[in-house]
Short mmCIF file of C-alpha atoms in Angstrom, two decimals:
data_model
loop_
_atom_site.label_atom_id
_atom_site.label_comp_id
_atom_site.label_asym_id
_atom_site.label_seq_id
_atom_site.Cartn_x
_atom_site.Cartn_y
_atom_site.Cartn_z
CA UNK A 175 9.12 -67.23 23.83
CA UNK A 176 6.42 -66.70 26.46
CA UNK A 177 7.84 -69.56 28.54
CA UNK A 178 11.33 -68.00 28.32
CA UNK A 179 9.97 -64.62 29.43
CA UNK A 180 8.25 -66.29 32.38
CA UNK A 181 11.50 -68.03 33.40
CA UNK A 182 13.41 -64.74 33.16
CA UNK A 183 10.75 -63.02 35.26
CA UNK A 184 10.94 -65.70 37.96
CA UNK A 185 14.75 -65.48 38.04
CA UNK A 186 14.68 -61.69 38.35
CA UNK A 187 12.19 -61.82 41.21
CA UNK A 188 13.97 -64.60 43.05
CA UNK A 189 17.36 -62.88 43.12
CA UNK A 190 16.32 -59.75 45.00
CA UNK A 191 15.17 -59.04 48.53
CA UNK A 192 11.48 -58.26 48.89
CA UNK A 193 10.40 -55.70 51.44
CA UNK A 194 7.25 -56.37 53.42
CA UNK A 195 7.33 -60.04 54.39
CA UNK A 196 7.81 -59.47 58.11
CA UNK A 197 4.78 -58.93 60.32
CA UNK A 198 6.95 -56.74 62.55
CA UNK A 199 8.16 -54.63 59.64
CA UNK A 200 8.55 -50.97 60.72
CA UNK A 201 6.94 -49.74 57.51
CA UNK A 202 3.76 -51.75 58.03
CA UNK A 203 3.78 -51.16 61.78
CA UNK A 204 3.81 -47.41 61.22
CA UNK A 205 0.60 -47.66 59.18
CA UNK A 206 -0.94 -50.09 61.67
CA UNK A 207 -0.26 -47.77 64.62
CA UNK A 208 -2.36 -45.15 62.87
CA UNK A 209 -5.02 -47.66 61.74
CA UNK A 210 -5.35 -48.81 65.36
CA UNK A 211 -6.06 -45.26 66.53
CA UNK A 212 -8.68 -44.67 63.85
CA UNK A 213 -10.24 -48.06 64.69
CA UNK A 214 -9.40 -49.81 61.43
CA UNK A 215 -8.26 -53.44 61.12
CA UNK A 216 -4.49 -53.83 60.89
CA UNK A 217 -2.72 -54.67 57.64
CA UNK A 218 -0.90 -57.99 57.39
CA UNK A 219 2.19 -58.53 55.27
CA UNK A 220 1.38 -60.74 52.28
CA UNK A 221 4.17 -62.39 50.28
CA UNK A 222 2.14 -62.67 47.10
CA UNK A 223 1.25 -58.98 47.15
CA UNK A 224 4.92 -58.17 47.82
CA UNK A 225 5.93 -60.19 44.75
CA UNK A 226 3.40 -58.31 42.64
CA UNK A 227 4.73 -55.02 44.03
CA UNK A 228 8.29 -56.09 43.31
CA UNK A 229 7.38 -57.01 39.74
CA UNK A 230 5.81 -53.65 38.97
CA UNK A 231 8.52 -51.68 40.80
CA UNK A 232 11.23 -53.43 38.79
CA UNK A 233 9.11 -53.01 35.64
CA UNK A 234 8.84 -49.25 36.17
CA UNK A 235 12.50 -48.90 37.04
CA UNK A 236 13.43 -50.81 33.88
CA UNK A 237 11.08 -49.28 31.33
CA UNK A 238 10.33 -45.92 32.99
CA UNK A 239 13.69 -45.43 34.69
CA UNK A 240 14.05 -41.72 34.00
CA UNK A 241 10.37 -40.86 34.18
CA UNK A 242 9.30 -38.51 36.98
CA UNK A 243 5.59 -38.93 36.27
CA UNK A 244 4.84 -42.52 37.21
CA UNK A 245 2.07 -42.30 39.82
CA UNK A 246 -0.58 -43.27 37.26
CA UNK A 247 1.40 -45.91 35.39
CA UNK A 248 -0.48 -48.98 36.58
CA UNK A 249 -0.51 -50.91 33.30
CA UNK A 250 2.13 -53.15 31.72
CA UNK A 251 2.78 -53.89 28.05
CA UNK A 252 2.44 -57.55 27.11
CA UNK A 253 5.49 -57.43 24.84
CA UNK A 254 7.85 -56.63 27.74
CA UNK A 255 9.96 -59.35 29.35
CA UNK A 256 8.78 -58.36 32.83
CA UNK A 257 5.10 -58.47 31.86
CA UNK A 258 2.96 -60.13 34.56
CA UNK A 259 -0.46 -58.71 33.73
CA UNK A 260 -1.94 -55.60 32.17
CA UNK A 261 -3.67 -54.31 35.31
CA UNK A 262 -2.79 -54.49 39.03
CA UNK A 263 -5.50 -57.06 39.73
CA UNK A 264 -4.12 -59.22 36.93
CA UNK A 265 -0.65 -59.09 38.47
CA UNK A 266 -1.68 -59.89 42.05
CA UNK A 267 -3.62 -62.85 40.64
CA UNK A 268 -0.57 -63.92 38.62
CA UNK A 269 1.41 -64.06 41.86
CA UNK A 270 -1.31 -66.21 43.49
CA UNK A 271 -3.04 -63.63 45.68
CA UNK A 272 -6.57 -64.95 46.27
CA UNK A 273 -8.66 -62.30 44.52
CA UNK A 274 -11.79 -64.44 44.82
CA UNK A 275 -11.76 -64.25 48.61
CA UNK A 276 -10.23 -60.76 48.59
CA UNK A 277 -11.81 -58.95 45.64
CA UNK A 278 -10.78 -55.44 46.67
CA UNK A 279 -7.31 -54.59 45.43
CA UNK A 280 -5.44 -51.37 44.84
CA UNK A 281 -1.98 -50.30 43.75
CA UNK A 282 -0.18 -47.17 44.92
CA UNK A 283 2.92 -45.80 43.20
CA UNK A 284 5.16 -43.18 44.77
CA UNK A 285 8.41 -41.69 43.52
CA UNK A 286 10.92 -41.56 46.39
CA UNK A 287 14.65 -41.69 47.05
CA UNK A 288 13.95 -42.37 50.73
CA UNK A 289 13.65 -45.64 52.65
CA UNK A 290 10.32 -47.53 52.54
CA UNK A 291 9.48 -46.51 56.12
CA UNK A 292 10.13 -42.82 55.47
CA UNK A 293 8.33 -43.02 52.14
CA UNK A 294 5.18 -44.35 53.82
CA UNK A 295 5.38 -41.42 56.26
CA UNK A 296 5.25 -39.04 53.29
CA UNK A 297 2.37 -41.00 51.79
CA UNK A 298 0.36 -40.60 54.99
CA UNK A 299 1.04 -36.86 54.79
CA UNK A 300 -0.38 -36.81 51.26
CA UNK A 301 -4.19 -36.91 51.64
CA UNK A 302 -4.82 -38.94 48.48
CA UNK A 303 -2.47 -41.78 49.47
CA UNK A 304 -3.60 -41.55 53.08
CA UNK A 305 -7.23 -42.24 52.16
CA UNK A 306 -6.18 -45.58 50.64
CA UNK A 307 -3.66 -46.61 53.31
CA UNK A 308 -6.32 -46.15 56.01
CA UNK A 309 -9.06 -47.88 54.01
CA UNK A 310 -10.60 -50.69 56.12
CA UNK A 311 -11.52 -52.66 52.97
CA UNK A 312 -7.84 -53.60 52.69
CA UNK A 313 -6.43 -56.07 55.20
CA UNK A 314 -3.32 -57.26 53.30
CA UNK A 315 -0.29 -55.34 52.07
CA UNK A 316 2.87 -55.91 50.10
CA UNK A 317 5.42 -53.37 48.92
CA UNK A 318 8.72 -53.04 47.11
CA UNK A 319 11.11 -50.28 46.10
CA UNK A 320 13.43 -50.59 43.10
CA UNK A 321 15.45 -47.43 42.53
CA UNK A 322 13.07 -44.59 43.32
CA UNK A 323 9.95 -46.51 42.25
CA UNK A 324 8.00 -47.43 45.41
CA UNK A 325 4.99 -49.68 44.80
CA UNK A 326 2.36 -50.75 47.34
CA UNK A 327 -0.20 -53.47 46.69
CA UNK A 328 -3.31 -53.64 48.89
CA UNK A 329 -5.97 -56.33 49.06
CA UNK A 330 -8.94 -57.42 51.13
CA UNK A 331 -12.68 -57.78 51.41
CA UNK A 332 -15.43 -55.27 52.04
CA UNK A 333 -15.58 -54.08 55.64
CA UNK A 334 -18.47 -52.60 57.61
CA UNK A 335 -19.21 -48.87 57.44
CA UNK A 336 -16.35 -46.94 59.03
CA UNK A 337 -15.67 -43.23 59.36
CA UNK A 338 -12.04 -42.18 59.51
CA UNK A 339 -10.66 -38.74 60.34
CA UNK A 340 -7.02 -37.80 60.09
CA UNK A 341 -5.39 -36.26 62.00
CA UNK A 342 -7.36 -38.32 64.50
CA UNK A 343 -8.92 -36.85 67.63
CA UNK A 344 -6.35 -35.48 70.12
CA UNK A 345 -3.44 -36.44 67.87
CA UNK A 346 -0.25 -34.54 68.69
CA UNK A 347 2.87 -33.35 66.86
CA UNK A 348 1.17 -32.91 63.50
CA UNK A 349 3.47 -31.19 60.96
CA UNK A 350 2.50 -27.56 60.62
CA UNK A 351 2.55 -27.57 56.82
CA UNK A 352 2.39 -29.72 53.69
CA UNK A 353 3.97 -29.01 50.30
CA UNK A 354 2.33 -30.73 47.33
CA UNK A 355 3.98 -32.02 44.15
CA UNK A 356 3.60 -28.57 42.53
CA UNK A 357 5.34 -26.91 45.51
CA UNK A 358 2.12 -25.30 46.76
CA UNK A 359 2.32 -24.74 50.51
CA UNK A 360 -0.69 -25.56 52.73
CA UNK A 361 -1.40 -26.25 56.34
CA UNK A 362 -1.34 -29.96 57.08
CA UNK A 363 -4.18 -31.69 55.12
CA UNK A 364 -7.20 -32.96 57.04
CA UNK A 365 -9.25 -35.87 55.70
CA UNK A 366 -12.68 -37.23 56.56
CA UNK A 367 -13.57 -40.50 54.82
CA UNK A 368 -16.66 -42.69 54.89
CA UNK A 369 -16.02 -46.31 53.90
CA UNK A 370 -19.37 -48.05 53.39
CA UNK A 371 -20.70 -51.23 51.70
CA UNK A 372 -22.94 -49.05 49.54
CA UNK A 373 -21.58 -46.70 46.90
CA UNK A 374 -21.73 -43.01 47.78
CA UNK A 375 -23.43 -40.93 45.08
CA UNK A 376 -23.03 -37.50 46.60
CA UNK A 377 -21.46 -35.65 49.53
CA UNK A 378 -23.12 -32.29 50.17
CA UNK A 379 -21.13 -29.82 52.24
CA UNK A 380 -23.38 -28.04 54.74
CA UNK A 381 -20.66 -26.46 56.89
CA UNK A 382 -16.98 -27.10 57.55
CA UNK A 383 -15.02 -25.00 60.02
CA UNK A 384 -11.39 -25.11 61.17
CA UNK A 385 -10.53 -23.04 64.24
CA UNK A 386 -7.33 -22.15 66.09
CA UNK A 387 -8.43 -22.94 69.65
CA UNK A 388 -5.85 -20.65 71.24
CA UNK A 389 -7.06 -17.44 69.59
CA UNK A 390 -10.46 -18.56 68.16
CA UNK A 391 -9.34 -17.57 64.66
CA UNK A 392 -11.24 -19.31 61.84
CA UNK A 393 -8.77 -20.75 59.33
CA UNK A 394 -9.49 -20.22 55.65
CA UNK A 395 -9.27 -23.41 53.66
CA UNK A 396 -9.94 -25.16 50.37
CA UNK A 397 -12.46 -28.01 50.44
CA UNK A 398 -12.01 -30.87 47.99
CA UNK A 399 -14.84 -33.38 47.61
CA UNK A 400 -16.30 -35.72 44.96
CA UNK A 401 -18.10 -32.81 43.29
CA UNK A 402 -14.92 -30.88 42.48
CA UNK A 403 -12.25 -33.60 42.54
CA UNK A 404 -12.70 -36.64 40.30
CA UNK A 405 -10.20 -38.69 42.31
CA UNK A 406 -12.38 -38.57 45.43
CA UNK A 407 -15.38 -40.86 45.84
CA UNK A 408 -15.99 -41.17 49.58
CA UNK A 409 -13.86 -38.46 51.19
CA UNK A 410 -13.42 -34.77 51.73
CA UNK A 411 -10.06 -33.05 52.03
CA UNK A 412 -9.64 -29.84 54.02
CA UNK A 413 -6.56 -27.92 52.84
CA UNK A 414 -5.73 -24.91 55.05
CA UNK A 415 -4.65 -22.01 52.83
CA UNK A 416 -1.61 -21.27 54.99
CA UNK A 417 0.67 -23.28 57.30
CA UNK A 418 -0.58 -23.84 60.84
CA UNK A 419 0.99 -22.19 63.85
CA UNK A 420 3.48 -24.47 65.59
CA UNK A 421 2.60 -26.15 68.91
CA UNK A 422 -1.05 -25.10 68.62
CA UNK A 423 -4.37 -26.88 69.08
CA UNK A 424 -6.94 -26.79 66.27
CA UNK A 425 -10.56 -27.92 66.15
CA UNK A 426 -12.37 -29.26 63.08
CA UNK A 427 -16.15 -29.29 62.68
CA UNK A 428 -17.75 -31.10 59.74
CA UNK A 429 -21.45 -31.09 58.84
CA UNK A 430 -22.26 -32.97 55.60
CA UNK A 431 -25.13 -34.84 53.97
CA UNK A 432 -24.30 -38.18 52.32
CA UNK A 433 -26.48 -39.74 49.63
CA UNK A 434 -25.93 -43.46 48.95
CA UNK A 435 -26.66 -45.36 45.72
CA UNK A 436 -29.66 -46.97 47.42
CA UNK A 437 -31.25 -43.54 47.74
CA UNK A 438 -30.80 -43.38 51.52
CA UNK A 439 -29.49 -40.14 53.01
CA UNK A 440 -27.41 -39.69 56.16
CA UNK A 441 -26.44 -36.47 57.93
CA UNK A 442 -22.96 -36.53 59.41
CA UNK A 443 -21.83 -34.15 62.17
CA UNK A 444 -18.36 -34.56 63.60
CA UNK A 445 -16.02 -32.42 65.71
CA UNK A 446 -12.48 -33.29 66.71
CA UNK A 447 -9.17 -31.63 67.55
CA UNK A 448 -5.45 -32.09 67.08
CA UNK A 449 -2.22 -30.31 67.97
CA UNK A 450 0.68 -29.30 65.76
CA UNK A 451 4.31 -29.90 66.64
CA UNK A 452 7.33 -27.64 66.31
CA UNK A 453 8.09 -25.90 63.05
CA UNK A 454 10.65 -28.55 62.13
CA UNK A 455 8.49 -31.52 63.10
CA UNK A 456 8.40 -34.35 60.54
CA UNK A 457 6.74 -36.98 62.70
CA UNK A 458 2.97 -37.05 62.27
CA UNK A 459 2.38 -40.00 64.54
CA UNK A 460 4.24 -41.77 67.30
CA UNK A 461 3.30 -44.45 69.76
CA UNK A 462 4.71 -43.02 72.97
CA UNK A 463 5.48 -46.49 74.30
CA UNK A 464 7.72 -47.27 71.36
CA UNK A 465 11.49 -47.13 71.74
CA UNK A 466 13.04 -44.08 70.15
CA UNK A 467 16.00 -44.37 67.79
CA UNK A 468 18.99 -42.07 67.82
CA UNK A 469 17.88 -40.27 64.67
CA UNK A 470 14.33 -39.86 65.98
CA UNK A 471 15.70 -38.34 69.18
CA UNK A 472 17.69 -35.89 67.05
CA UNK A 473 14.48 -34.84 65.29
CA UNK A 474 12.68 -34.58 68.63
CA UNK A 475 15.29 -32.22 70.08
CA UNK A 476 15.47 -29.92 67.06
CA UNK A 477 11.67 -29.80 66.83
CA UNK A 478 10.87 -29.26 70.51
CA UNK A 479 13.70 -26.77 71.12
CA UNK A 480 12.82 -24.96 67.86
CA UNK A 481 16.44 -25.00 66.70
CA UNK A 482 17.38 -23.66 63.28
CA UNK A 483 17.83 -26.59 60.91
CA UNK A 484 21.19 -26.72 59.13
CA UNK A 485 21.13 -27.22 55.36
CA UNK A 486 24.82 -26.76 54.54
CA UNK A 487 26.37 -29.47 56.65
CA UNK A 488 29.44 -31.61 56.13
CA UNK A 489 28.60 -35.28 55.62
CA UNK A 490 30.81 -37.44 57.83
CA UNK A 491 28.76 -40.39 59.10
CA UNK A 492 28.91 -43.35 56.73
CA UNK A 493 25.84 -45.03 58.24
CA UNK A 494 23.48 -42.04 57.82
CA UNK A 495 21.62 -42.16 54.47
CA UNK A 496 21.91 -38.86 52.61
CA UNK A 497 18.28 -39.15 51.51
CA UNK A 498 16.88 -39.73 55.03
CA UNK A 499 14.48 -37.14 56.42
CA UNK A 500 16.50 -37.28 59.65
CA UNK A 501 19.88 -36.40 58.13
CA UNK A 502 19.59 -32.58 58.56
CA UNK A 503 18.56 -33.04 62.21
CA UNK A 504 21.53 -35.28 62.95
CA UNK A 505 24.06 -32.87 61.45
CA UNK A 506 22.37 -29.82 63.02
CA UNK A 507 22.98 -31.30 66.48
CA UNK A 508 26.48 -32.40 65.52
CA UNK A 509 27.38 -28.85 64.45
CA UNK A 510 25.99 -27.46 67.71
CA UNK A 511 27.95 -29.98 69.78
CA UNK A 512 24.75 -31.44 71.22
CA UNK A 513 24.84 -34.95 69.74
CA UNK A 514 27.76 -36.88 68.35
CA UNK A 515 28.28 -40.35 66.90
CA UNK A 516 29.97 -43.41 68.32
CA UNK A 517 33.03 -42.24 66.40
CA UNK A 518 33.77 -39.79 63.59
CA UNK A 519 32.26 -42.08 60.92
CA UNK A 520 29.50 -43.95 62.80
CA UNK A 521 26.40 -42.24 64.14
CA UNK A 522 24.45 -45.34 65.16
CA UNK A 523 21.60 -44.80 62.71
CA UNK A 524 18.57 -46.99 63.53
CA UNK A 525 20.05 -47.90 66.93
CA UNK A 526 17.72 -47.41 69.87
CA UNK A 527 18.81 -44.65 72.25
CA UNK A 528 19.70 -45.71 75.79
CA UNK A 529 18.71 -43.68 78.82
CA UNK A 530 22.28 -42.73 79.71
CA UNK A 531 22.92 -41.61 76.14
CA UNK A 532 19.78 -39.49 76.31
CA UNK A 533 20.75 -37.82 79.58
CA UNK A 534 24.24 -37.00 78.27
CA UNK A 535 22.79 -35.51 75.07
CA UNK A 536 20.08 -33.59 76.86
CA UNK A 537 22.59 -31.96 79.17
CA UNK A 538 24.56 -30.73 76.17
CA UNK A 539 21.28 -29.23 74.94
CA UNK A 540 21.00 -27.57 78.37
CA UNK A 541 24.50 -26.13 77.84
CA UNK A 542 23.55 -24.73 74.45
CA UNK A 543 20.22 -23.21 75.47
CA UNK A 544 21.56 -21.60 78.63
CA UNK A 545 25.07 -20.77 77.34
CA UNK A 546 26.66 -22.42 80.33
CA UNK A 547 28.52 -25.63 81.07
CA UNK A 548 26.66 -28.23 83.08
CA UNK A 549 30.02 -29.18 84.62
CA UNK A 550 29.66 -25.91 86.57
CA UNK A 551 26.39 -27.08 88.13
CA UNK A 552 26.57 -27.07 91.90
CA UNK A 553 26.26 -30.66 93.11
CA UNK A 554 24.28 -30.39 96.32
CA UNK A 555 23.39 -34.05 96.38
CA UNK A 556 24.67 -37.18 94.73
CA UNK A 557 22.28 -39.40 92.74
CA UNK A 558 21.04 -42.18 95.02
CA UNK A 559 19.94 -44.61 92.33
CA UNK A 560 20.70 -48.17 93.38
CA UNK A 561 22.28 -48.99 90.00
CA UNK A 562 24.62 -46.00 89.59
CA UNK A 563 27.49 -48.50 89.30
CA UNK A 564 26.05 -49.48 85.87
CA UNK A 565 26.45 -45.96 84.46
CA UNK A 566 29.22 -45.59 81.87
CA UNK A 567 32.09 -43.29 82.96
CA UNK A 568 31.43 -40.82 80.14
CA UNK A 569 27.82 -40.30 81.32
CA UNK A 570 28.36 -39.91 85.08
CA UNK A 571 28.95 -36.15 85.22
CA UNK A 572 25.98 -35.42 82.97
CA UNK A 573 23.71 -37.57 85.13
CA UNK A 574 25.00 -35.95 88.35
CA UNK A 575 24.21 -32.50 86.96
CA UNK A 576 20.85 -33.60 85.55
CA UNK A 577 19.91 -35.11 88.91
CA UNK A 578 20.60 -31.82 90.71
CA UNK A 579 18.60 -29.91 88.12
CA UNK A 580 15.67 -32.33 88.51
CA UNK A 581 15.97 -33.45 84.88
CA UNK A 582 16.94 -37.06 85.40
CA UNK A 583 14.55 -39.48 87.07
CA UNK A 584 14.39 -43.19 87.79
CA UNK A 585 11.83 -45.91 88.37
CA UNK A 586 9.59 -46.50 91.36
CA UNK A 587 12.26 -48.91 92.59
CA UNK A 588 14.80 -46.07 92.57
CA UNK A 589 16.62 -47.51 89.59
CA UNK A 590 18.13 -45.38 86.82
CA UNK A 591 18.34 -48.36 84.39
CA UNK A 592 20.95 -46.46 82.32
CA UNK A 593 21.29 -49.08 79.59
CA UNK A 594 17.58 -49.52 78.95
CA UNK A 595 16.20 -48.10 75.69
CA UNK A 596 14.37 -44.78 75.97
CA UNK A 597 10.72 -44.45 74.91
CA UNK A 598 9.19 -41.57 72.94
CA UNK A 599 7.27 -40.59 76.06
CA UNK A 600 10.44 -40.32 78.16
CA UNK A 601 12.23 -38.50 75.33
CA UNK A 602 9.56 -35.80 75.27
CA UNK A 603 9.55 -35.55 79.06
CA UNK A 604 13.27 -34.97 79.52
CA UNK A 605 13.48 -32.65 76.51
CA UNK A 606 10.68 -30.50 77.88
CA UNK A 607 12.30 -30.42 81.31
CA UNK A 608 15.46 -28.95 79.80
CA UNK A 609 13.62 -26.50 77.55
CA UNK A 610 11.53 -25.22 80.47
CA UNK A 611 14.49 -24.71 82.80
#
């Protein structure tokens, strides 16, 4: 019977697609972009960890399908067909992950109807998941999502002492609020973690201060630490009592005393700052050199222009997932006539945005904000880009108007490169130029 169960398990796992095998996977790259900024070794996709994650995700979706309280369900029953080990470390070993060389393993479970990439974004927002995803003791990752059961397996070996703050110093576009699983509303959570070879026995809070740098107001907050939160062992969480102001810089000062299991004591003093985004901002980290997708550009416009987000929209695009965090932004711009799809049923979700597309969209934003038609813009000079012949006919008038309003710009070689993909940096630049007109 055990042999039959093993055969069934292998068949089930071999007939589905496992997320997380690609080293260029957007989900893993998102985490690694953040880990790079906080000076933590990148995570590498591991097939064996992905198989273990798939097993437990399928297990939960089979035996806990209707359960909404699964975050702590890390064990499996040996009498189940999908059984691969009682505990997470048993399962990663079952799927041939080398736990002798990589003795540190962890399993994260998150209930989500969203894509893996968007789910990881939410996990970074949650301070408890964030502390593990940014842990330098883990160098390998695998994940899988069956139904709404998202499982992440982490593994690695002990790293040197590392201090990690998040948001990291000078980080921008931080969401202004966070809503926990009980619907309590806070300002965006701030974490300070100390990952060390020695066990931490105690973290004594001497002084923690959070200040709005624009008006010098001290922000009231709740401090969670190992003394008052049994989940925490090496971290403190600063939870602002109220949402932050949008587009505002904040400064954090932390003064703590850390006692290690060896008896040694270390005083830690750290000060850093970050800046919130617009009130609708969902992106808590971007690499400005990355190419921006069409849905990300939609979020950028709504956030930066502080547009009212539509909640009662008509769903028309077949390629836009209803559960995506970007869906309301896409339909908000569609309703306002600022951004359309390729046709009535195709938005171009996950497609990179080209420069000419961006300029056409941004000029429709200009129309909306100024209640005028850019076609009425006086054309005092024609664009002199050397590659204007490559511009699509539908984008020419928008680019002519944008050029005369000093919104459009080219390269040092006087090229517009209309069909090149736009970066996050360029997206912010042209959006701000329109907003500030």
